[in-house]
Short mmCIF file of C-alpha atoms in Angstrom, two decimals:
data_model
loop_
_atom_site.label_atom_id
_atom_site.label_comp_id
_atom_site.label_asym_id
_atom_site.label_seq_id
_atom_site.Cartn_x
_atom_site.Cartn_y
_atom_site.Cartn_z
CA UNK A 1 -29.45 -29.14 -28.11
CA UNK A 2 -31.61 -30.93 -25.57
CA UNK A 3 -31.90 -29.78 -21.97
CA UNK A 4 -31.51 -32.36 -19.24
CA UNK A 5 -33.54 -32.16 -16.06
CA UNK A 6 -31.51 -33.74 -13.32
CA UNK A 7 -31.04 -33.03 -9.63
CA UNK A 8 -27.66 -31.44 -8.99
CA UNK A 9 -25.68 -30.13 -6.06
CA UNK A 10 -25.73 -26.36 -6.52
CA UNK A 11 -23.25 -25.76 -3.69
CA UNK A 12 -20.65 -28.07 -5.26
CA UNK A 13 -21.36 -26.49 -8.66
CA UNK A 14 -20.57 -22.97 -7.39
CA UNK A 15 -17.51 -24.20 -5.49
CA UNK A 16 -16.15 -25.83 -8.66
CA UNK A 17 -16.56 -22.59 -10.63
CA UNK A 18 -14.95 -20.55 -7.86
CA UNK A 19 -11.95 -22.86 -7.57
CA UNK A 20 -11.32 -22.57 -11.28
CA UNK A 21 -11.68 -18.83 -11.67
CA UNK A 22 -10.11 -17.72 -8.40
CA UNK A 23 -7.03 -19.66 -9.54
CA UNK A 24 -7.07 -18.06 -13.02
CA UNK A 25 -7.53 -14.58 -11.52
CA UNK A 26 -4.71 -15.08 -9.07
CA UNK A 27 -2.36 -16.11 -11.88
CA UNK A 28 -3.27 -12.99 -13.88
CA UNK A 29 -3.11 -10.62 -10.89
CA UNK A 30 -6.87 -10.04 -10.65
CA UNK A 31 -9.08 -9.88 -7.57
CA UNK A 32 -11.93 -12.40 -7.65
CA UNK A 33 -14.89 -12.39 -5.26
CA UNK A 34 -18.01 -14.54 -5.19
CA UNK A 35 -21.03 -13.39 -3.18
CA UNK A 36 -24.26 -15.21 -2.43
CA UNK A 37 -27.18 -13.06 -1.31
CA UNK A 38 -30.31 -14.44 0.27
CA UNK A 39 -31.09 -18.06 1.01
CA UNK A 40 -29.99 -20.03 -2.03
CA UNK A 41 -30.75 -23.75 -1.73
CA UNK A 42 -28.16 -26.46 -2.03
CA UNK A 43 -29.97 -28.60 -4.63
CA UNK A 44 -31.93 -27.77 -7.78
CA UNK A 45 -33.13 -29.58 -10.90
CA UNK A 46 -31.75 -28.56 -14.27
CA UNK A 47 -29.00 -29.02 -16.84
CA UNK A 48 -25.84 -28.44 -14.82
CA UNK A 49 -23.59 -28.93 -17.84
CA UNK A 50 -25.20 -26.16 -19.86
CA UNK A 51 -25.55 -23.81 -16.90
CA UNK A 52 -21.87 -24.33 -16.21
CA UNK A 53 -21.09 -23.58 -19.87
CA UNK A 54 -23.00 -20.29 -19.65
CA UNK A 55 -21.28 -19.05 -16.51
CA UNK A 56 -17.83 -20.26 -17.50
CA UNK A 57 -18.06 -18.51 -20.85
CA UNK A 58 -19.03 -15.20 -19.23
CA UNK A 59 -16.39 -15.51 -16.51
CA UNK A 60 -13.73 -16.54 -19.03
CA UNK A 61 -14.43 -13.38 -21.01
CA UNK A 62 -14.23 -11.33 -17.83
CA UNK A 63 -10.78 -12.77 -17.07
CA UNK A 64 -9.67 -12.39 -20.67
CA UNK A 65 -10.69 -8.74 -21.06
CA UNK A 66 -9.70 -7.48 -17.61
CA UNK A 67 -6.10 -6.24 -17.32
CA UNK A 68 -3.82 -7.03 -14.40
CA UNK A 69 -4.83 -5.28 -11.19
CA UNK A 70 -8.53 -5.43 -12.08
CA UNK A 71 -11.44 -6.99 -10.24
CA UNK A 72 -14.12 -9.56 -11.06
CA UNK A 73 -17.20 -10.01 -8.86
CA UNK A 74 -19.55 -12.98 -9.25
CA UNK A 75 -22.92 -12.57 -7.52
CA UNK A 76 -25.51 -15.34 -7.03
CA UNK A 77 -28.92 -14.64 -5.52
CA UNK A 78 -32.42 -16.08 -5.39
CA UNK A 79 -34.79 -13.31 -6.45
CA UNK A 80 -38.07 -15.21 -6.42
CA UNK A 81 -39.64 -18.49 -5.33
CA UNK A 82 -43.06 -19.72 -6.44
CA UNK A 83 -44.84 -23.03 -6.96
CA UNK A 84 -41.79 -25.18 -6.23
CA UNK A 85 -39.45 -23.19 -8.44
CA UNK A 86 -36.69 -20.66 -7.72
CA UNK A 87 -35.57 -17.82 -9.93
CA UNK A 88 -31.82 -17.29 -9.67
CA UNK A 89 -29.83 -14.30 -10.83
CA UNK A 90 -26.13 -14.55 -11.70
CA UNK A 91 -24.19 -11.32 -12.15
CA UNK A 92 -20.60 -11.14 -13.41
CA UNK A 93 -19.09 -7.68 -13.13
CA UNK A 94 -15.54 -6.82 -14.18
CA UNK A 95 -13.34 -3.73 -14.38
CA UNK A 96 -12.06 -4.67 -17.83
CA UNK A 97 -11.71 -2.83 -21.13
CA UNK A 98 -15.47 -2.50 -21.60
CA UNK A 99 -17.38 -1.87 -24.84
CA UNK A 100 -18.98 1.07 -26.63
CA UNK A 101 -22.72 1.35 -26.04
CA UNK A 102 -23.29 1.32 -29.83
CA UNK A 103 -21.87 -2.22 -30.00
CA UNK A 104 -23.96 -3.73 -27.18
CA UNK A 105 -27.04 -4.58 -29.32
CA UNK A 106 -24.80 -6.75 -31.55
CA UNK A 107 -22.85 -8.52 -28.82
CA UNK A 108 -24.92 -11.73 -28.96
CA UNK A 109 -24.76 -12.00 -32.78
CA UNK A 110 -22.62 -14.79 -34.21
CA UNK A 111 -19.06 -13.83 -35.18
CA UNK A 112 -19.64 -10.40 -33.68
CA UNK A 113 -16.63 -8.53 -32.30
CA UNK A 114 -16.19 -4.85 -31.55
CA UNK A 115 -12.98 -4.62 -33.57
CA UNK A 116 -11.19 -6.88 -36.00
CA UNK A 117 -8.08 -7.11 -33.83
CA UNK A 118 -9.90 -8.79 -30.95
CA UNK A 119 -9.55 -12.34 -32.28
CA UNK A 120 -5.80 -11.88 -32.70
CA UNK A 121 -5.17 -10.20 -29.35
CA UNK A 122 -7.55 -12.20 -27.16
CA UNK A 123 -7.97 -15.45 -29.12
CA UNK A 124 -11.75 -15.13 -29.56
CA UNK A 125 -13.88 -16.47 -32.44
CA UNK A 126 -16.95 -14.38 -31.56
CA UNK A 127 -19.19 -17.46 -31.18
CA UNK A 128 -19.19 -17.84 -27.36
CA UNK A 129 -21.81 -15.25 -26.42
CA UNK A 130 -24.14 -16.27 -29.24
CA UNK A 131 -24.11 -19.86 -27.94
CA UNK A 132 -24.48 -18.59 -24.37
CA UNK A 133 -27.57 -16.58 -25.27
CA UNK A 134 -29.03 -19.58 -27.10
CA UNK A 135 -28.59 -21.82 -24.02
CA UNK A 136 -30.09 -19.25 -21.65
CA UNK A 137 -33.15 -18.82 -23.89
CA UNK A 138 -33.56 -22.61 -24.07
CA UNK A 139 -33.82 -22.48 -20.28
CA UNK A 140 -36.57 -19.86 -20.62
CA UNK A 141 -34.18 -17.40 -19.04
CA UNK A 142 -32.69 -14.10 -20.13
CA UNK A 143 -29.26 -12.57 -20.44
CA UNK A 144 -28.44 -8.86 -20.35
CA UNK A 145 -25.27 -6.82 -20.57
CA UNK A 146 -24.20 -3.34 -19.55
CA UNK A 147 -20.79 -1.91 -20.40
CA UNK A 148 -18.76 1.25 -20.62
CA UNK A 149 -15.56 1.63 -22.59
CA UNK A 150 -12.56 1.69 -20.25
CA UNK A 151 -14.71 1.11 -17.16
CA UNK A 152 -15.93 -2.49 -17.33
CA UNK A 153 -18.76 -4.85 -18.19
CA UNK A 154 -21.63 -6.45 -16.26
CA UNK A 155 -23.47 -9.54 -17.49
CA UNK A 156 -26.72 -10.66 -15.82
CA UNK A 157 -28.23 -14.11 -16.35
CA UNK A 158 -31.64 -15.00 -14.91
CA UNK A 159 -32.96 -18.56 -14.96
CA UNK A 160 -35.74 -20.42 -13.14
CA UNK A 161 -34.99 -23.90 -11.80
CA UNK A 162 -37.31 -26.43 -10.13
CA UNK A 163 -36.63 -26.95 -6.44
CA UNK A 164 -35.72 -30.38 -5.10
CA UNK A 165 -38.77 -31.67 -3.23
CA UNK A 166 -38.52 -33.50 0.08
CA UNK A 167 -34.75 -33.17 0.17
CA UNK A 168 -33.61 -34.23 3.60
CA UNK A 169 -32.47 -31.18 5.49
CA UNK A 170 -29.22 -31.38 7.38
CA UNK A 171 -30.00 -32.41 10.92
CA UNK A 172 -27.34 -31.43 13.40
CA UNK A 173 -29.27 -32.46 16.49
CA UNK A 174 -27.40 -35.73 16.69
CA UNK A 175 -26.62 -35.85 20.38
CA UNK A 176 -23.37 -33.89 19.98
CA UNK A 177 -24.93 -30.44 19.92
CA UNK A 178 -28.19 -28.68 19.11
CA UNK A 179 -28.57 -25.45 17.10
CA UNK A 180 -30.35 -23.38 19.73
CA UNK A 181 -27.46 -23.90 22.17
CA UNK A 182 -24.74 -22.82 19.76
CA UNK A 183 -22.83 -19.55 20.11
CA UNK A 184 -21.14 -18.68 16.82
CA UNK A 185 -18.98 -15.72 15.81
CA UNK A 186 -18.40 -14.88 12.12
CA UNK A 187 -15.32 -12.73 11.44
CA UNK A 188 -14.93 -11.16 7.99
CA UNK A 189 -14.05 -7.64 6.90
CA UNK A 190 -16.50 -8.07 4.02
CA UNK A 191 -19.95 -7.17 5.42
CA UNK A 192 -21.79 -8.97 2.59
CA UNK A 193 -19.93 -12.22 3.29
CA UNK A 194 -20.61 -11.77 7.02
CA UNK A 195 -24.34 -11.29 6.49
CA UNK A 196 -24.52 -14.28 4.16
CA UNK A 197 -22.79 -16.52 6.71
CA UNK A 198 -25.25 -15.35 9.37
CA UNK A 199 -28.16 -16.19 7.05
CA UNK A 200 -26.79 -19.66 6.35
CA UNK A 201 -26.43 -20.32 10.08
CA UNK A 202 -29.87 -18.89 10.81
CA UNK A 203 -31.36 -21.29 8.29
CA UNK A 204 -29.91 -24.12 10.39
CA UNK A 205 -31.35 -22.60 13.56
CA UNK A 206 -28.05 -21.16 14.80
CA UNK A 207 -27.87 -17.52 15.91
CA UNK A 208 -24.59 -15.89 14.91
CA UNK A 209 -22.79 -12.71 15.97
CA UNK A 210 -20.69 -10.78 13.42
CA UNK A 211 -17.36 -8.97 13.67
CA UNK A 212 -15.97 -6.91 10.76
CA UNK A 213 -12.32 -6.98 11.84
CA UNK A 214 -9.87 -9.19 13.66
CA UNK A 215 -9.42 -6.64 16.44
CA UNK A 216 -13.18 -6.35 17.03
CA UNK A 217 -13.47 -10.15 17.08
CA UNK A 218 -10.58 -10.49 19.53
CA UNK A 219 -12.24 -8.12 22.03
CA UNK A 220 -15.60 -9.93 21.69
CA UNK A 221 -13.98 -13.33 22.23
CA UNK A 222 -12.06 -12.02 25.25
CA UNK A 223 -15.25 -10.66 26.86
CA UNK A 224 -17.18 -13.91 26.31
CA UNK A 225 -14.25 -15.89 27.73
CA UNK A 226 -14.21 -13.70 30.83
CA UNK A 227 -17.94 -14.31 31.32
CA UNK A 228 -17.34 -18.04 30.90
CA UNK A 229 -19.73 -18.00 27.95
CA UNK A 230 -17.31 -18.85 25.13
CA UNK A 231 -18.25 -19.18 21.48
CA UNK A 232 -18.66 -22.80 20.40
CA UNK A 233 -17.48 -21.91 16.91
CA UNK A 234 -15.51 -19.04 15.38
CA UNK A 235 -15.62 -18.75 11.59
CA UNK A 236 -12.74 -16.52 10.56
CA UNK A 237 -11.82 -15.21 7.12
CA UNK A 238 -8.22 -15.72 6.06
CA UNK A 239 -7.68 -12.51 4.06
CA UNK A 240 -8.31 -9.57 6.37
CA UNK A 241 -6.36 -6.43 7.25
CA UNK A 242 -4.01 -6.84 10.20
CA UNK A 243 -4.53 -9.19 11.92
CA UNK A 244 -5.42 -11.71 9.23
CA UNK A 245 -7.22 -14.95 10.04
CA UNK A 246 -4.07 -16.93 10.87
CA UNK A 247 -2.67 -14.26 13.20
CA UNK A 248 -6.08 -13.80 14.88
CA UNK A 249 -6.27 -17.55 15.50
CA UNK A 250 -2.75 -17.54 16.92
CA UNK A 251 -3.67 -14.73 19.33
CA UNK A 252 -6.90 -16.46 20.39
CA UNK A 253 -5.10 -19.71 21.17
CA UNK A 254 -2.20 -17.95 22.95
CA UNK A 255 -4.12 -15.37 25.00
CA UNK A 256 -7.61 -16.83 25.43
CA UNK A 257 -7.44 -20.59 25.03
CA UNK A 258 -8.70 -23.67 23.24
CA UNK A 259 -12.37 -23.62 24.18
CA UNK A 260 -13.72 -22.57 20.74
CA UNK A 261 -13.54 -24.53 17.49
CA UNK A 262 -12.15 -22.36 14.68
CA UNK A 263 -12.97 -22.81 10.99
CA UNK A 264 -10.99 -20.77 8.48
CA UNK A 265 -12.99 -19.33 5.59
CA UNK A 266 -11.25 -18.51 2.33
CA UNK A 267 -11.99 -17.74 -1.29
CA UNK A 268 -8.54 -19.05 -2.18
CA UNK A 269 -6.85 -22.42 -2.23
CA UNK A 270 -6.12 -23.02 1.45
CA UNK A 271 -3.38 -25.60 0.79
CA UNK A 272 -0.78 -22.83 0.68
CA UNK A 273 -1.57 -21.82 4.29
CA UNK A 274 -2.85 -25.13 5.68
CA UNK A 275 0.29 -25.99 7.67
CA UNK A 276 0.71 -22.49 9.14
CA UNK A 277 -3.01 -22.17 9.96
CA UNK A 278 -3.22 -25.62 11.57
CA UNK A 279 -0.14 -24.86 13.67
CA UNK A 280 -1.82 -21.60 14.75
CA UNK A 281 -4.85 -23.56 15.99
CA UNK A 282 -7.32 -23.72 13.08
CA UNK A 283 -9.45 -26.87 13.27
CA UNK A 284 -10.91 -26.97 9.75
CA UNK A 285 -11.18 -25.09 6.45
CA UNK A 286 -14.09 -24.18 4.21
CA UNK A 287 -14.43 -22.35 0.89
CA UNK A 288 -16.43 -19.19 0.22
CA UNK A 289 -19.30 -18.79 -0.36
CA UNK A 290 -20.90 -20.75 2.46
CA UNK A 291 -23.67 -23.31 2.06
CA UNK A 292 -25.35 -24.80 5.12
CA UNK A 293 -24.58 -28.45 4.33
CA UNK A 294 -20.85 -27.84 3.83
CA UNK A 295 -20.66 -25.57 6.86
CA UNK A 296 -22.47 -27.95 9.20
CA UNK A 297 -20.30 -30.88 8.18
CA UNK A 298 -17.17 -28.83 8.85
CA UNK A 299 -18.78 -27.60 12.07
CA UNK A 300 -19.14 -31.19 13.28
CA UNK A 301 -15.59 -32.05 12.22
CA UNK A 302 -14.12 -28.98 13.92
CA UNK A 303 -16.03 -29.53 17.17
CA UNK A 304 -15.00 -33.18 17.36
CA UNK A 305 -11.38 -32.25 16.72
CA UNK A 306 -11.43 -29.48 19.33
CA UNK A 307 -13.13 -31.69 21.95
CA UNK A 308 -10.58 -34.45 21.38
CA UNK A 309 -7.78 -31.90 21.75
CA UNK A 310 -9.27 -30.56 25.00
CA UNK A 311 -9.75 -34.05 26.42
CA UNK A 312 -6.09 -34.83 25.67
CA UNK A 313 -4.54 -31.60 26.89
CA UNK A 314 -6.74 -30.00 29.53
CA UNK A 315 -6.12 -31.14 33.07
CA UNK A 316 -8.78 -30.00 35.51
CA UNK A 317 -7.71 -29.12 39.03
CA UNK A 318 -8.94 -31.18 41.95
CA UNK A 319 -10.86 -28.68 44.11
CA UNK A 320 -10.97 -30.71 47.33
CA UNK A 321 -8.90 -29.11 50.08
CA UNK A 322 -8.23 -25.91 48.13
CA UNK A 323 -8.21 -22.72 50.17
CA UNK A 324 -10.33 -20.02 48.52
CA UNK A 325 -10.29 -16.37 49.62
CA UNK A 326 -13.79 -14.88 49.37
CA UNK A 327 -14.09 -11.07 49.42
CA UNK A 328 -17.76 -10.19 50.03
CA UNK A 329 -19.24 -7.43 52.21
CA UNK A 330 -22.77 -8.86 52.37
CA UNK A 331 -22.80 -11.46 55.17
CA UNK A 332 -25.76 -13.43 53.76
CA UNK A 333 -24.15 -13.63 50.31
CA UNK A 334 -20.85 -14.70 51.87
CA UNK A 335 -22.50 -17.47 53.87
CA UNK A 336 -24.29 -18.82 50.81
CA UNK A 337 -21.12 -18.74 48.70
CA UNK A 338 -19.09 -20.47 51.41
CA UNK A 339 -21.65 -23.28 51.58
CA UNK A 340 -21.48 -23.61 47.79
CA UNK A 341 -17.67 -23.92 47.92
CA UNK A 342 -17.90 -26.53 50.68
CA UNK A 343 -20.09 -28.67 48.36
CA UNK A 344 -16.83 -29.52 46.54
CA UNK A 345 -14.81 -29.79 49.79
CA UNK A 346 -13.03 -26.47 49.33
CA UNK A 347 -11.97 -24.44 52.38
CA UNK A 348 -13.23 -20.85 52.03
CA UNK A 349 -11.92 -17.93 54.11
CA UNK A 350 -14.02 -14.77 54.26
CA UNK A 351 -12.85 -11.14 53.96
CA UNK A 352 -15.48 -8.44 54.63
CA UNK A 353 -14.07 -6.00 52.05
CA UNK A 354 -11.29 -5.52 49.53
CA UNK A 355 -8.86 -4.00 52.01
CA UNK A 356 -9.12 -6.96 54.35
CA UNK A 357 -8.80 -9.33 51.37
CA UNK A 358 -5.50 -7.74 50.31
CA UNK A 359 -4.19 -7.92 53.87
CA UNK A 360 -5.17 -11.59 54.23
CA UNK A 361 -3.51 -12.45 50.91
CA UNK A 362 -0.33 -10.56 51.88
CA UNK A 363 -0.15 -12.12 55.36
CA UNK A 364 -0.14 -15.73 54.14
CA UNK A 365 2.74 -17.51 52.41
CA UNK A 366 2.90 -17.89 48.61
CA UNK A 367 0.56 -20.55 47.28
CA UNK A 368 -1.58 -20.61 50.43
CA UNK A 369 -4.69 -19.53 48.50
CA UNK A 370 -5.57 -21.34 45.27
CA UNK A 371 -7.99 -18.64 44.04
CA UNK A 372 -9.75 -15.43 45.07
CA UNK A 373 -13.46 -14.73 44.57
CA UNK A 374 -13.81 -10.96 44.45
CA UNK A 375 -17.03 -9.01 44.85
CA UNK A 376 -16.79 -5.78 42.86
CA UNK A 377 -18.82 -3.40 45.09
CA UNK A 378 -17.45 -3.26 48.64
CA UNK A 379 -16.79 -0.50 51.20
CA UNK A 380 -13.28 0.80 52.01
CA UNK A 381 -11.78 -0.89 48.94
CA UNK A 382 -13.73 -2.16 45.94
CA UNK A 383 -12.93 -5.30 43.98
CA UNK A 384 -11.10 -3.59 41.12
CA UNK A 385 -8.80 -1.69 43.46
CA UNK A 386 -8.17 -4.79 45.57
CA UNK A 387 -7.28 -6.81 42.46
CA UNK A 388 -4.93 -4.10 41.18
CA UNK A 389 -3.26 -3.96 44.62
CA UNK A 390 -2.75 -7.74 44.73
CA UNK A 391 -1.38 -7.88 41.19
CA UNK A 392 1.16 -5.18 42.08
CA UNK A 393 2.55 -7.08 45.09
CA UNK A 394 6.13 -8.28 44.81
CA UNK A 395 5.59 -11.98 45.43
CA UNK A 396 5.58 -15.00 43.16
CA UNK A 397 1.86 -15.77 43.19
CA UNK A 398 0.57 -12.18 42.92
CA UNK A 399 0.47 -12.25 39.13
CA UNK A 400 -0.69 -15.84 38.73
CA UNK A 401 -3.36 -16.52 41.34
CA UNK A 402 -6.80 -16.75 39.66
CA UNK A 403 -9.02 -13.82 40.70
CA UNK A 404 -12.67 -14.17 39.70
CA UNK A 405 -15.12 -11.26 39.73
CA UNK A 406 -18.53 -11.85 41.30
CA UNK A 407 -20.88 -9.04 40.35
CA UNK A 408 -24.37 -8.06 39.31
CA UNK A 409 -22.86 -5.72 36.69
CA UNK A 410 -22.57 -7.68 33.44
CA UNK A 411 -22.21 -4.88 30.89
CA UNK A 412 -19.30 -5.08 28.44
CA UNK A 413 -17.60 -2.05 29.98
CA UNK A 414 -17.71 -3.73 33.43
CA UNK A 415 -16.11 -6.88 32.06
CA UNK A 416 -13.46 -4.80 30.25
CA UNK A 417 -12.60 -2.97 33.48
CA UNK A 418 -12.32 -6.32 35.26
CA UNK A 419 -9.90 -7.65 32.63
CA UNK A 420 -7.82 -4.47 32.69
CA UNK A 421 -7.53 -4.71 36.48
CA UNK A 422 -6.15 -8.25 36.17
CA UNK A 423 -9.18 -10.40 36.90
CA UNK A 424 -9.31 -13.77 35.11
CA UNK A 425 -13.06 -14.23 34.84
CA UNK A 426 -16.26 -12.26 35.38
CA UNK A 427 -19.21 -14.22 36.77
CA UNK A 428 -22.65 -12.63 37.16
CA UNK A 429 -24.65 -12.92 40.37
CA UNK A 430 -26.44 -15.08 41.26
CA UNK A 431 -23.58 -17.40 40.40
CA UNK A 432 -24.36 -20.80 38.90
CA UNK A 433 -22.42 -23.29 41.09
CA UNK A 434 -21.53 -25.56 38.15
CA UNK A 435 -20.10 -22.63 36.18
CA UNK A 436 -18.15 -21.53 39.25
CA UNK A 437 -16.74 -25.03 39.79
CA UNK A 438 -15.78 -25.38 36.13
CA UNK A 439 -14.13 -21.95 36.17
CA UNK A 440 -12.07 -22.85 39.24
CA UNK A 441 -11.11 -26.25 37.79
CA UNK A 442 -9.84 -24.63 34.60
CA UNK A 443 -8.06 -21.65 36.18
CA UNK A 444 -6.35 -23.26 39.20
CA UNK A 445 -2.94 -24.68 38.37
#
């Protein structure tokens, strides 16, 4: 055998292996997971054919010798980098039938099997692991095995591959968006997968926030929406405890809106859920584990698709001539805010506290005010109480009129209280006029 030294796409290589074995495991009733730890590069130099042969042989044995209901984990990590070379470790761990410790020293011998019935029951010649060991040693690598009868087996392969020099890094600063401005949320109940996704994004200069459940993610998204600081991208795993990725997406689109692009992450073939997920509001799909090139391409695709959708469907309100009720006890603040509103030809009316604001709202006919700007800290009646009072009124516009909090309190618990009271948005003082105008344009119907 002769080893080839060619540049190959490591990300595509791992994806190909995962597609094959996740499908085999699903057919046999096994759970298959692939994890990448650390910053593995997307391109290396080596013999992809022989490396594939090594990993496929080990994974094939894992599938073969693991009974239904079992689990197979495939771990890939970079454990060292020096002088333009990376040392990679591949670990395949199963919960299969295992082997006696006395047999382990012979496992890489040719025609070696633990019992004579193995070839009949499992269709094995006993040559695969001997060839695998030979290939790994040709690569100046090493292969090790640990096993326990009835518990499972763990194979570890370590090889060193030359890095690809001067490979053009993915550049996402193409006029559409820049990494430092991105707000990304990764949602996955698997903490390892979450951390890996965050590392991949960090490598591209994007800071990511993590959520370990759909419920946690939903609350985080709701808070950011209320602050008018939405996530640009939400990466959501498909297979999670209730709600799963599709149901979470459906709730986001129904309750919060279309402002974030959503990419669905899955270790499975997404074709079986593609129609349902797309109908729920998913913009794009990507396979586990994540690599920066694949993710950034899907990121671009998803953002373009979401922006096109918003341009088609979102109608912004014309603010000129709109009557806005401003509840603010500080006269100077009220005067400044009224001048800001007049910049877009709105017609503000001032209430000195929450009690007066509720009375003014109640005394005018339905639809008279287009929105209410509500300071939270006021004498006689604070903003939360005033909002609750308005929402409880028995008139057609009481439940629908946009009420926007204006406050110096920007803690999560303050925003949560605002949402529970019925406020639509929570803007921090001093208020950015452009954010205020955009909020009013989007909320006024």
